[in-house]
Coordinates of C-alpha atoms in Angstrom, one line a residue:
Chain X
X1 CA 180.7 -78.0 111.9
X2 CA 181.4 -78.3 108.8
X3 CA 185.2 -76.5 107.4
X4 CA 185.4 -75.8 104.0
X5 CA 189.1 -76.1 103.2
X6 CA 190.6 -73.3 101.0
X7 CA 193.2 -75.1 99.5
X8 CA 191.9 -78.5 99.9
X9 CA 188.6 -77.6 98.7
X10 CA 186.7 -79.9 100.4
X11 CA 184.7 -79.5 103.1
X12 CA 185.3 -81.5 106.5
X13 CA 184.1 -81.6 110.3
X14 CA 186.0 -79.1 111.9
X15 CA 185.5 -81.4 115.1
X16 CA 186.8 -84.7 113.5
X17 CA 190.2 -82.2 112.3
X18 CA 190.7 -81.5 115.7
X19 CA 190.0 -84.5 117.2
X20 CA 192.1 -86.5 115.0
X21 CA 195.0 -83.9 115.6
X22 CA 194.1 -84.6 119.5
X23 CA 194.6 -88.0 119.3
X24 CA 197.7 -88.3 117.2
X25 CA 199.1 -85.3 119.9
X26 CA 198.5 -87.5 122.7
X27 CA 200.2 -90.5 120.9
X28 CA 203.0 -88.3 119.9
X29 CA 203.3 -86.7 123.3
X30 CA 203.3 -90.4 125.0
X31 CA 205.7 -92.0 122.5
X32 CA 207.5 -88.8 121.7
X33 CA 207.4 -88.8 118.1
X34 CA 206.1 -86.4 115.6
X35 CA 203.4 -88.4 114.6
X36 CA 203.4 -87.2 110.8
X37 CA 203.6 -90.9 110.3
X38 CA 200.5 -91.4 111.9
X39 CA 198.8 -88.1 111.1
X40 CA 199.7 -88.4 106.9
X41 CA 197.6 -91.6 106.6
X42 CA 194.7 -90.5 108.4
X43 CA 194.2 -87.2 106.3
X44 CA 194.4 -89.5 103.6
X45 CA 191.7 -91.4 105.0
X46 CA 189.3 -89.0 105.6
X47 CA 189.3 -87.5 102.0
X48 CA 192.4 -85.1 101.9
X49 CA 193.6 -85.4 98.6
X50 CA 197.5 -86.8 99.4
X51 CA 199.2 -83.6 97.7
X52 CA 197.9 -81.3 100.5
X53 CA 197.7 -84.0 103.5
X54 CA 201.7 -84.6 102.8
X55 CA 202.5 -80.6 102.5
X56 CA 200.6 -79.4 105.4
X57 CA 201.2 -82.1 108.0
X58 CA 204.9 -81.1 107.3
X59 CA 203.6 -77.6 108.6
X60 CA 201.7 -79.2 111.6
X61 CA 204.9 -80.6 112.3
X62 CA 207.4 -77.8 112.9
X63 CA 204.8 -76.6 115.4
X64 CA 204.7 -80.1 117.5
X65 CA 208.9 -80.1 117.0
X66 CA 208.6 -76.7 118.5
X67 CA 206.5 -77.0 121.2
X68 CA 209.2 -80.1 122.0
X69 CA 212.5 -78.6 121.4
X70 CA 211.9 -75.8 123.7
X71 CA 212.0 -78.1 126.8
X72 CA 215.1 -79.9 125.3
X73 CA 217.0 -76.7 124.8
X74 CA 216.0 -75.6 128.8
X75 CA 217.6 -79.3 129.4
X76 CA 220.6 -78.5 127.0
X77 CA 219.8 -81.5 125.5
X78 CA 220.9 -80.5 121.9
X79 CA 223.6 -81.1 119.6
X80 CA 223.7 -78.0 117.8
X81 CA 226.6 -78.9 116.2
X82 CA 225.5 -81.9 115.4
X83 CA 221.6 -81.1 114.5
X84 CA 223.3 -78.2 112.1
X85 CA 225.2 -81.3 110.2
X86 CA 222.2 -83.4 110.0
X87 CA 220.5 -80.1 108.6
X88 CA 222.6 -79.5 105.5
X89 CA 221.9 -83.0 105.1
X90 CA 218.4 -82.8 105.4
X91 CA 218.0 -79.7 103.2
X92 CA 219.7 -80.9 100.4
X93 CA 217.8 -84.3 101.2
X94 CA 214.5 -82.3 101.4
X95 CA 214.8 -80.5 97.9
X96 CA 215.7 -83.4 96.2
X97 CA 212.6 -85.3 97.5
X98 CA 210.2 -81.9 96.5
X99 CA 212.4 -82.1 92.7
X100 CA 211.1 -86.1 93.1
X101 CA 207.5 -85.5 94.3
X102 CA 206.9 -83.2 91.5
X103 CA 208.4 -85.5 88.9
X104 CA 205.6 -88.3 90.2
X105 CA 203.2 -85.7 90.4
X106 CA 203.4 -85.3 86.4
X107 CA 203.5 -88.8 86.4
X108 CA 200.3 -89.5 88.3
X109 CA 202.2 -91.9 90.4
X110 CA 202.4 -89.6 93.4
X111 CA 199.6 -91.6 95.3
X112 CA 201.3 -94.4 94.4
X113 CA 205.0 -93.4 95.7
X114 CA 203.9 -91.8 99.6
X115 CA 201.9 -94.7 99.9
X116 CA 204.9 -97.4 99.5
X117 CA 206.9 -95.5 101.3
X118 CA 204.5 -95.5 104.0
X119 CA 204.0 -99.2 103.7
X120 CA 207.8 -99.9 103.3
X121 CA 208.7 -98.0 106.2
X122 CA 205.7 -98.5 108.7
X123 CA 206.0 -102.1 108.1
X124 CA 209.8 -102.1 108.5
X125 CA 209.8 -100.0 111.8
X126 CA 206.8 -101.1 113.1
X127 CA 208.3 -104.8 113.1
X128 CA 211.7 -103.8 114.6
X129 CA 209.9 -102.2 117.3
X130 CA 207.5 -104.8 118.1
X131 CA 210.7 -107.1 118.1
X132 CA 213.0 -105.0 120.1
X133 CA 210.1 -104.1 122.6
X134 CA 209.3 -108.1 123.3
X135 CA 212.9 -109.1 124.0
X136 CA 213.5 -105.9 126.2
X137 CA 210.4 -107.3 128.0
X138 CA 212.0 -110.4 128.5
X139 CA 215.2 -109.2 129.4
X140 CA 213.9 -107.3 131.9
X141 CA 212.0 -110.2 133.5
X142 CA 214.9 -112.3 133.4
X143 CA 216.5 -109.0 135.0
X144 CA 219.7 -109.7 132.9
X145 CA 222.7 -107.7 132.2
X146 CA 222.4 -104.6 129.4
X147 CA 223.9 -105.4 126.2
X148 CA 226.2 -103.6 125.4
X149 CA 227.0 -101.3 122.3
X150 CA 229.4 -101.5 119.8
X151 CA 231.4 -98.7 120.1
X152 CA 233.7 -99.0 116.8
X153 CA 232.0 -99.4 113.8
X154 CA 232.5 -98.8 110.1
X155 CA 231.6 -95.6 110.7
X156 CA 234.9 -94.8 112.6
X157 CA 237.0 -95.2 109.5
X158 CA 235.4 -92.5 107.8
X159 CA 237.6 -88.5 106.6
X160 CA 236.2 -85.6 107.2
X161 CA 236.3 -86.4 111.3
X162 CA 235.0 -83.5 113.4
X163 CA 234.6 -82.9 117.0
X164 CA 230.6 -82.8 118.8
X165 CA 231.1 -82.2 122.5
X166 CA 228.0 -82.7 123.3
X167 CA 227.3 -86.2 122.0
X168 CA 231.1 -86.7 123.3
X169 CA 231.9 -87.9 119.4
X170 CA 234.8 -87.5 116.9
X171 CA 233.4 -88.8 113.9
X172 CA 232.9 -88.6 110.2
X173 CA 230.7 -86.0 108.9
X174 CA 229.7 -88.1 106.0
X175 CA 227.1 -90.8 108.2
X176 CA 225.1 -88.1 109.8
X177 CA 225.0 -85.7 106.7
X178 CA 224.0 -89.2 104.8
X179 CA 221.7 -89.3 107.6
X180 CA 220.1 -85.9 106.9
X181 CA 219.7 -86.5 103.3
X182 CA 217.5 -89.0 104.0
X183 CA 215.3 -88.3 106.2
X184 CA 214.6 -85.0 104.5
X185 CA 213.4 -86.9 101.3
X186 CA 211.2 -88.6 103.3
X187 CA 210.0 -85.8 104.8
X188 CA 209.7 -84.4 101.5
X189 CA 207.8 -87.4 100.0
X190 CA 206.0 -88.3 103.1
X191 CA 204.8 -85.4 105.2
X192 CA 206.6 -86.8 108.2
X193 CA 209.8 -85.5 110.2
X194 CA 211.1 -88.5 109.7
X195 CA 212.5 -88.9 113.5
X196 CA 211.3 -92.4 113.4
X197 CA 214.1 -93.1 111.4
X198 CA 216.2 -90.7 112.7
X199 CA 216.6 -91.5 116.0
X200 CA 217.1 -94.9 115.5
X201 CA 220.0 -94.1 113.0
X202 CA 221.8 -91.5 115.6
X203 CA 221.5 -94.5 118.4
X204 CA 222.8 -97.4 116.7
X205 CA 224.8 -96.0 113.7
X206 CA 226.2 -92.5 114.9
X207 CA 226.1 -93.9 118.3
X208 CA 225.3 -90.7 120.1
X209 CA 223.7 -91.0 123.9
X210 CA 220.2 -91.3 124.0
X211 CA 219.6 -88.3 126.0
X212 CA 221.2 -85.6 123.3
X213 CA 219.0 -88.1 120.5
X214 CA 215.8 -86.4 120.7
X215 CA 216.5 -83.0 120.9
X216 CA 219.2 -83.3 118.1
X217 CA 216.1 -85.1 116.2
X218 CA 213.7 -82.0 117.0
X219 CA 216.3 -79.4 116.6
X220 CA 216.8 -81.0 113.0
X221 CA 213.2 -81.6 112.0
X222 CA 211.9 -77.9 112.8
X223 CA 213.9 -76.7 110.1
X224 CA 213.6 -79.5 107.4
X225 CA 210.0 -79.5 107.6
X226 CA 209.4 -75.7 107.7
X227 CA 212.0 -75.5 104.7
X228 CA 209.4 -78.7 102.9
X229 CA 206.7 -76.8 104.2
X230 CA 207.9 -73.6 102.0
X231 CA 208.7 -75.8 98.7
X232 CA 205.4 -77.2 98.7
X233 CA 203.9 -73.8 99.3
X234 CA 205.8 -72.2 96.5
X235 CA 206.0 -75.0 94.0
X236 CA 202.9 -76.8 94.5
X237 CA 200.0 -74.3 96.5
X238 CA 199.6 -77.2 98.9
X239 CA 199.5 -76.1 102.3
X240 CA 196.2 -75.9 103.6
X241 CA 196.2 -73.3 106.3
X242 CA 193.0 -73.9 108.1
X243 CA 193.5 -77.5 107.9
X244 CA 197.2 -76.9 109.7
X245 CA 195.8 -74.6 112.0
X246 CA 192.8 -77.0 113.2
X247 CA 195.3 -79.9 113.4
X248 CA 197.7 -78.2 115.7
X249 CA 195.4 -76.9 117.7
X250 CA 194.4 -80.3 118.6
X251 CA 197.8 -82.0 118.3
X252 CA 199.8 -79.4 120.8
X253 CA 196.9 -79.9 123.1
X254 CA 196.9 -83.4 122.9
X255 CA 200.7 -83.4 122.9
X256 CA 200.5 -82.1 126.3
X257 CA 198.0 -84.4 127.7
X258 CA 200.0 -87.4 125.9
X259 CA 203.2 -86.4 127.7
X260 CA 201.2 -86.8 131.2
X261 CA 200.4 -90.3 130.8
X262 CA 203.1 -91.0 128.9
X263 CA 204.7 -91.2 132.3
X264 CA 202.5 -93.2 134.1
X265 CA 203.0 -96.0 131.4
X266 CA 206.1 -98.9 131.6
X267 CA 208.4 -97.8 128.3
X268 CA 208.3 -101.3 127.2
X269 CA 204.5 -101.4 126.9
X270 CA 204.5 -98.1 125.3
X271 CA 206.7 -99.3 122.5
X272 CA 204.3 -102.6 122.4
X273 CA 201.7 -100.1 121.6
X274 CA 203.1 -98.2 119.7
X275 CA 204.8 -100.8 117.4
X276 CA 201.2 -102.5 117.1
X277 CA 199.7 -99.1 115.8
X278 CA 202.4 -98.7 113.2
X279 CA 201.8 -102.1 112.0
X280 CA 198.3 -101.4 112.1
X281 CA 198.2 -98.2 110.0
X282 CA 200.9 -99.9 107.4
X283 CA 198.4 -103.2 107.0
X284 CA 195.2 -100.7 106.2
X285 CA 197.7 -99.4 103.3
X286 CA 199.1 -102.3 102.3
X287 CA 195.7 -103.6 101.6
X288 CA 194.8 -101.0 99.6
X289 CA 197.0 -101.3 97.4
X290 CA 196.9 -104.4 97.2
X291 CA 193.0 -105.3 97.1
X292 CA 191.2 -104.4 94.0
X293 CA 190.0 -100.8 94.2
X294 CA 186.6 -100.5 94.0
X295 CA 186.9 -97.5 91.2
X296 CA 189.7 -98.5 88.7
X297 CA 190.1 -94.9 87.5
X298 CA 190.8 -91.9 89.1
X299 CA 190.5 -88.6 87.9
X300 CA 193.4 -85.5 88.1
X301 CA 194.2 -82.2 87.1
X302 CA 194.7 -82.0 83.3
X303 CA 198.4 -80.5 81.9
X304 CA 202.0 -81.7 83.8
X305 CA 203.4 -84.8 81.6
Chain H
X1 CA 132.3 -74.0 65.8
X2 CA 134.2 -73.5 62.7
X3 CA 135.9 -70.3 63.5
X4 CA 137.2 -71.7 66.5
X5 CA 138.9 -74.2 64.8
X6 CA 140.2 -72.2 62.0
X7 CA 141.6 -69.8 64.7
X8 CA 143.5 -72.7 66.6
X9 CA 145.0 -74.2 62.9
X10 CA 146.4 -70.5 62.6
X11 CA 147.3 -70.2 66.2
X12 CA 148.8 -73.8 66.5
X13 CA 151.6 -74.0 64.3
X14 CA 153.7 -70.5 65.1
X15 CA 152.9 -70.5 68.5
X16 CA 155.2 -72.8 70.1
X17 CA 157.6 -69.8 69.2
X18 CA 155.4 -67.8 71.1
X19 CA 156.5 -69.4 74.3
X20 CA 159.1 -67.8 76.1
X21 CA 160.6 -68.6 79.9
X22 CA 160.9 -66.0 82.2
X23 CA 163.7 -66.8 85.0
X24 CA 164.5 -66.6 88.4
X25 CA 167.1 -67.8 90.7
X26 CA 166.7 -67.6 94.6
X27 CA 170.3 -66.3 94.7
X28 CA 172.9 -65.9 91.7
X29 CA 175.6 -66.1 93.4
X30 CA 177.0 -68.9 95.9
X31 CA 179.5 -67.7 98.7
X32 CA 181.7 -70.3 99.5
X33 CA 182.7 -69.1 103.2
X34 CA 184.8 -70.8 106.0
X35 CA 181.7 -72.9 107.3
X36 CA 180.2 -73.9 103.9
X37 CA 177.9 -76.9 103.5
X38 CA 176.7 -76.7 99.9
X39 CA 173.7 -74.7 98.7
X40 CA 169.9 -74.8 97.5
X41 CA 168.9 -72.6 94.8
X42 CA 166.2 -72.0 94.0
X43 CA 165.6 -72.2 90.5
X44 CA 161.7 -70.8 89.4
X45 CA 160.0 -68.9 86.1
X46 CA 157.0 -68.8 84.2
X47 CA 156.6 -69.5 80.4
X48 CA 155.1 -66.4 79.1
X49 CA 153.0 -66.2 76.2
X50 CA 150.7 -64.2 74.1
X51 CA 148.5 -66.8 73.2
X52 CA 146.1 -69.7 75.2
X53 CA 147.9 -72.8 75.9
X54 CA 148.6 -74.7 72.7
X55 CA 147.2 -78.6 72.1
X56 CA 149.4 -81.7 71.1
X57 CA 152.8 -82.4 73.2
X58 CA 152.3 -81.4 77.0
X59 CA 155.1 -78.5 77.6
X60 CA 158.3 -80.0 79.5
X61 CA 160.9 -77.6 81.0
X62 CA 164.5 -79.1 81.7
X63 CA 166.7 -77.1 84.2
X64 CA 170.9 -77.3 83.4
X65 CA 173.2 -75.9 85.9
X66 CA 177.1 -76.4 85.3
X67 CA 180.0 -75.8 86.5
X68 CA 183.5 -74.4 85.0
X69 CA 184.4 -76.7 82.3
X70 CA 188.0 -77.5 82.5
X71 CA 190.3 -80.8 80.7
X72 CA 191.4 -83.8 83.4
X73 CA 193.2 -86.6 83.3
X74 CA 191.8 -89.7 83.7
X75 CA 193.9 -92.6 85.1
X76 CA 193.2 -96.3 85.0
X77 CA 194.9 -98.6 87.4
X78 CA 195.9 -101.9 86.3
X79 CA 197.6 -105.2 88.7
X80 CA 201.2 -104.8 88.3
X81 CA 203.8 -106.4 90.4
X82 CA 200.6 -107.8 92.5
X83 CA 199.7 -104.2 93.4
X84 CA 197.6 -102.2 92.0
X85 CA 199.2 -98.6 90.1
X86 CA 198.2 -96.4 87.6
X87 CA 199.0 -97.5 83.9
X88 CA 196.9 -95.2 81.2
X89 CA 196.3 -92.1 81.6
X90 CA 193.7 -90.2 79.5
X91 CA 193.1 -86.1 78.7
X92 CA 189.5 -85.5 78.9
X93 CA 189.2 -82.3 76.4
X94 CA 186.4 -80.7 78.8
X95 CA 184.2 -81.6 81.8
X96 CA 182.3 -79.8 83.7
X97 CA 183.3 -79.5 87.4
X98 CA 179.8 -79.9 88.5
X99 CA 176.7 -80.7 86.8
X100 CA 173.1 -81.1 87.3
X101 CA 170.3 -81.8 85.5
X102 CA 166.5 -80.8 86.5
X103 CA 163.3 -82.0 84.6
X104 CA 160.0 -82.4 84.6
X105 CA 159.8 -85.8 83.4
X106 CA 162.1 -88.6 82.2
X107 CA 164.7 -86.9 80.5
X108 CA 164.5 -89.5 77.4
X109 CA 160.8 -88.4 77.2
X110 CA 161.4 -85.2 77.2
X111 CA 164.3 -84.5 75.8
X112 CA 164.9 -86.2 72.3
X113 CA 168.4 -87.7 71.3
X114 CA 169.2 -85.0 68.4
X115 CA 167.6 -82.0 70.9
X116 CA 170.0 -83.7 73.4
X117 CA 172.9 -83.7 71.2
X118 CA 172.2 -80.0 69.4
X119 CA 171.7 -78.4 73.1
X120 CA 174.1 -81.0 75.2
X121 CA 172.1 -81.0 78.0
X122 CA 172.6 -84.6 79.4
X123 CA 175.5 -85.5 81.5
X124 CA 177.3 -87.4 78.7
X125 CA 177.0 -84.8 76.4
X126 CA 178.1 -82.1 78.8
X127 CA 181.6 -84.5 79.1
X128 CA 183.8 -83.5 75.8
X129 CA 185.7 -86.4 74.9
X130 CA 186.6 -86.6 71.0
X131 CA 190.4 -86.3 71.1
X132 CA 190.5 -88.8 73.9
X133 CA 188.2 -91.1 71.8
X134 CA 190.7 -90.6 68.6
X135 CA 193.6 -91.0 70.4
X136 CA 193.0 -94.3 73.0
X137 CA 191.0 -96.8 71.4
X138 CA 188.7 -96.8 74.9
X139 CA 188.4 -93.0 75.4
X140 CA 185.1 -93.7 76.1
X141 CA 185.6 -95.9 78.7
X142 CA 187.4 -92.8 80.1
X143 CA 184.8 -90.5 79.5
X144 CA 181.8 -92.4 81.3
X145 CA 184.6 -92.8 84.2
X146 CA 184.8 -89.1 84.7
X147 CA 180.4 -89.1 84.8
X148 CA 180.5 -92.0 87.3
X149 CA 183.0 -90.8 89.6
X150 CA 181.4 -87.3 89.9
X151 CA 178.0 -89.0 90.1
X152 CA 179.5 -91.2 93.4
X153 CA 180.9 -87.7 94.5
X154 CA 177.4 -85.8 94.2
X155 CA 179.4 -83.4 91.5
X156 CA 176.9 -85.5 88.5
X157 CA 172.9 -85.9 89.2
X158 CA 169.6 -85.9 87.1
X159 CA 166.8 -85.3 88.8
X160 CA 164.3 -86.5 87.0
X161 CA 160.5 -85.3 87.5
X162 CA 161.7 -82.9 90.0
X163 CA 160.6 -79.7 88.0
X164 CA 157.0 -78.7 89.4
X165 CA 155.6 -77.4 86.6
X166 CA 151.5 -75.6 87.1
X167 CA 148.9 -74.8 84.2
X168 CA 151.9 -75.5 81.9
X169 CA 153.3 -71.7 82.9
X170 CA 154.6 -71.6 86.5
X171 CA 157.6 -73.8 87.1
X172 CA 160.0 -74.2 90.3
X173 CA 162.8 -76.6 90.8
X174 CA 165.7 -76.7 93.5
X175 CA 169.0 -77.4 92.7
X176 CA 171.3 -78.1 95.6
X177 CA 175.2 -77.7 95.6
X178 CA 177.3 -79.8 97.2
X179 CA 180.2 -78.8 99.7
X180 CA 183.2 -79.9 97.8
X181 CA 182.4 -77.2 95.0
X182 CA 184.6 -75.2 93.3
X183 CA 184.8 -71.6 92.0
X184 CA 183.2 -70.0 88.9
X185 CA 180.5 -68.8 87.2
X186 CA 178.3 -71.9 86.8
X187 CA 176.1 -71.6 83.9
X188 CA 172.0 -72.1 84.3
X189 CA 169.8 -73.0 81.3
X190 CA 166.6 -73.6 81.3
X191 CA 165.0 -75.5 78.1
X192 CA 161.3 -75.4 76.8
X193 CA 160.1 -78.4 75.4
X194 CA 157.1 -80.0 73.7
X195 CA 157.2 -83.5 72.1
X196 CA 161.0 -83.8 72.4
X197 CA 161.9 -80.7 71.2
X198 CA 163.3 -77.4 72.2
X199 CA 160.9 -74.8 71.7
X200 CA 162.5 -71.8 73.8
X201 CA 165.3 -71.3 76.3
X202 CA 167.2 -69.2 78.4
X203 CA 170.6 -68.9 79.7
X204 CA 171.9 -67.0 83.0
X205 CA 174.7 -67.4 85.4
X206 CA 175.0 -68.0 89.2
X207 CA 178.9 -66.9 90.0
X208 CA 180.4 -69.3 92.9
X209 CA 183.2 -67.7 94.8
X210 CA 185.1 -67.8 98.0
X211 CA 184.7 -64.8 100.1
X212 CA 186.4 -63.4 103.3
X213 CA 189.0 -65.2 104.6
X214 CA 188.6 -68.5 102.2
X215 CA 188.5 -65.6 99.6
X216 CA 192.0 -64.1 101.2
X217 CA 194.3 -67.5 102.3
X218 CA 193.8 -68.9 98.3
X219 CA 194.4 -65.7 96.9
X220 CA 197.7 -65.0 99.2
X221 CA 198.8 -68.9 98.4
X222 CA 198.6 -68.3 94.6
X223 CA 199.9 -64.9 94.4
X224 CA 202.6 -64.7 97.2
X225 CA 203.1 -68.3 97.9
X226 CA 206.4 -67.5 99.8
X227 CA 204.8 -65.1 102.1
X228 CA 201.8 -67.7 102.2
X229 CA 204.2 -70.4 103.6
X230 CA 206.2 -68.4 105.8
X231 CA 203.0 -66.7 107.6
X232 CA 201.9 -70.7 107.5
X233 CA 205.4 -71.5 109.7
X234 CA 205.1 -68.3 112.1
X235 CA 201.9 -69.8 112.6
X236 CA 202.7 -72.8 114.0
X237 CA 205.9 -71.7 115.9
X238 CA 203.6 -69.6 117.3
X239 CA 201.1 -71.9 118.0
X240 CA 203.6 -74.6 119.3
X241 CA 205.3 -72.2 121.8
X242 CA 202.0 -70.8 122.8
X243 CA 200.6 -74.3 123.8
X244 CA 203.6 -75.3 125.7
X245 CA 204.1 -72.0 127.3
X246 CA 200.4 -72.1 128.5
X247 CA 200.3 -75.6 129.8
X248 CA 203.6 -75.3 131.8
X249 CA 202.2 -72.0 133.4
X250 CA 198.7 -74.3 133.9
X251 CA 201.1 -76.9 135.9
X252 CA 202.6 -74.1 138.4
X253 CA 199.8 -72.4 138.7
X254 CA 198.3 -76.0 139.8

């Protein structure tokens, strides 16, 4: 069944969109990630204009994060204070990101920016995750003692300290704000929640306990992606509601099944799978940039320089 | 015999101008609905004439349907630092979003180059790139790129030998419009030619419009972007909450 997307102005198979939403939903449920970093490139591949894909995906992440954060609130694994500090940074970053996005759009370089960001970040994250989980598997086979985390690093020397009770931290607000800004920019440019950057940053940089990390990042992601959606909707008119609805119906259903599958697999195996997938998407995008395109010319709306 | 010859000579010259198009369309509106999957428009008509069919070059019919024209920016990629990047850009003055030409025979035989230039019938003539060619040395390459890309996307098409002409009087053809159609008034022109020269033409419009939900969402997104954005978010939140509530209910029930 073909469906005409009113904003993207392309006709796509509705079941394909539902299926994509479902597939990414299963993965996001399995791995506990938002899935934006997989969905947005997949939308490029099926011919949705990148600007529409990024803006609409931000909208879809609001839905998947919202259903996730409810569960974390119930388990009391959300550090609201830390979440708010991250959020202040995130909103600033999202605003910067949208301005940057619109500026590069006028230069005709937005596709390049989005794809480059994807290649760089997916490449780094995928490789790190792959290496890390290989080591973890090796460690678990040797059954050695767990690695201790450093408790004191340069983060603790900065001013404007604040107490974060839920996380059990007394640290400067500067690092979380900077993390928030960075993730906000990525959210606006790449149409992702940014969990895949924020979660490692919270664990390794801020030293937050792992159990509150996911809930807190989801809390921040909801507001930042909601803000990004509004910014894209009001400045670029690129949020496609029909596309978003199809993706999120597939996505929320898929996520529930993914969560069930996820509990039956080993964490290290899951992470290796995810790492391989991330590297696969990265490889495909990189190939598009490196190989001479069959069509050197591309068309865009006139005006805006 | 002499009388007949005289009669023919008398009528032969002005006769060309006496052939006129009477046109019909299977539909003069195309509604882009949520499940719009392209459309097929039947263009049919007759040649109205007071006198018998003249001798000489046979009558040919050219049908051209053209979507709304807009200026577009064409960018060209080049390899920089090992990756392919948009480097040059040229603005084409105007190019139709959709363009289809159907003819009774090969376009070059049906239409002379001069007539094509005057009436701007073939795809190349429908794209105006005067400015581009003045400001950029390869302006013409960019204009042909527009035609090539849109042809590949099924937006531009030349269908030769697809207009059926019976007894030099009745003609019909169908123009297929793809699913990735944009809104606007589509100019539909019909030309009658003899010996490559246009002897009569007729112009009408097909209105392509989003309707229903598509119309509502599109208008809302342009006129009330904030409301539209908030509505999108509300749907997202409700769907997210609804799905988790539903699955919790199912799991507890099971």
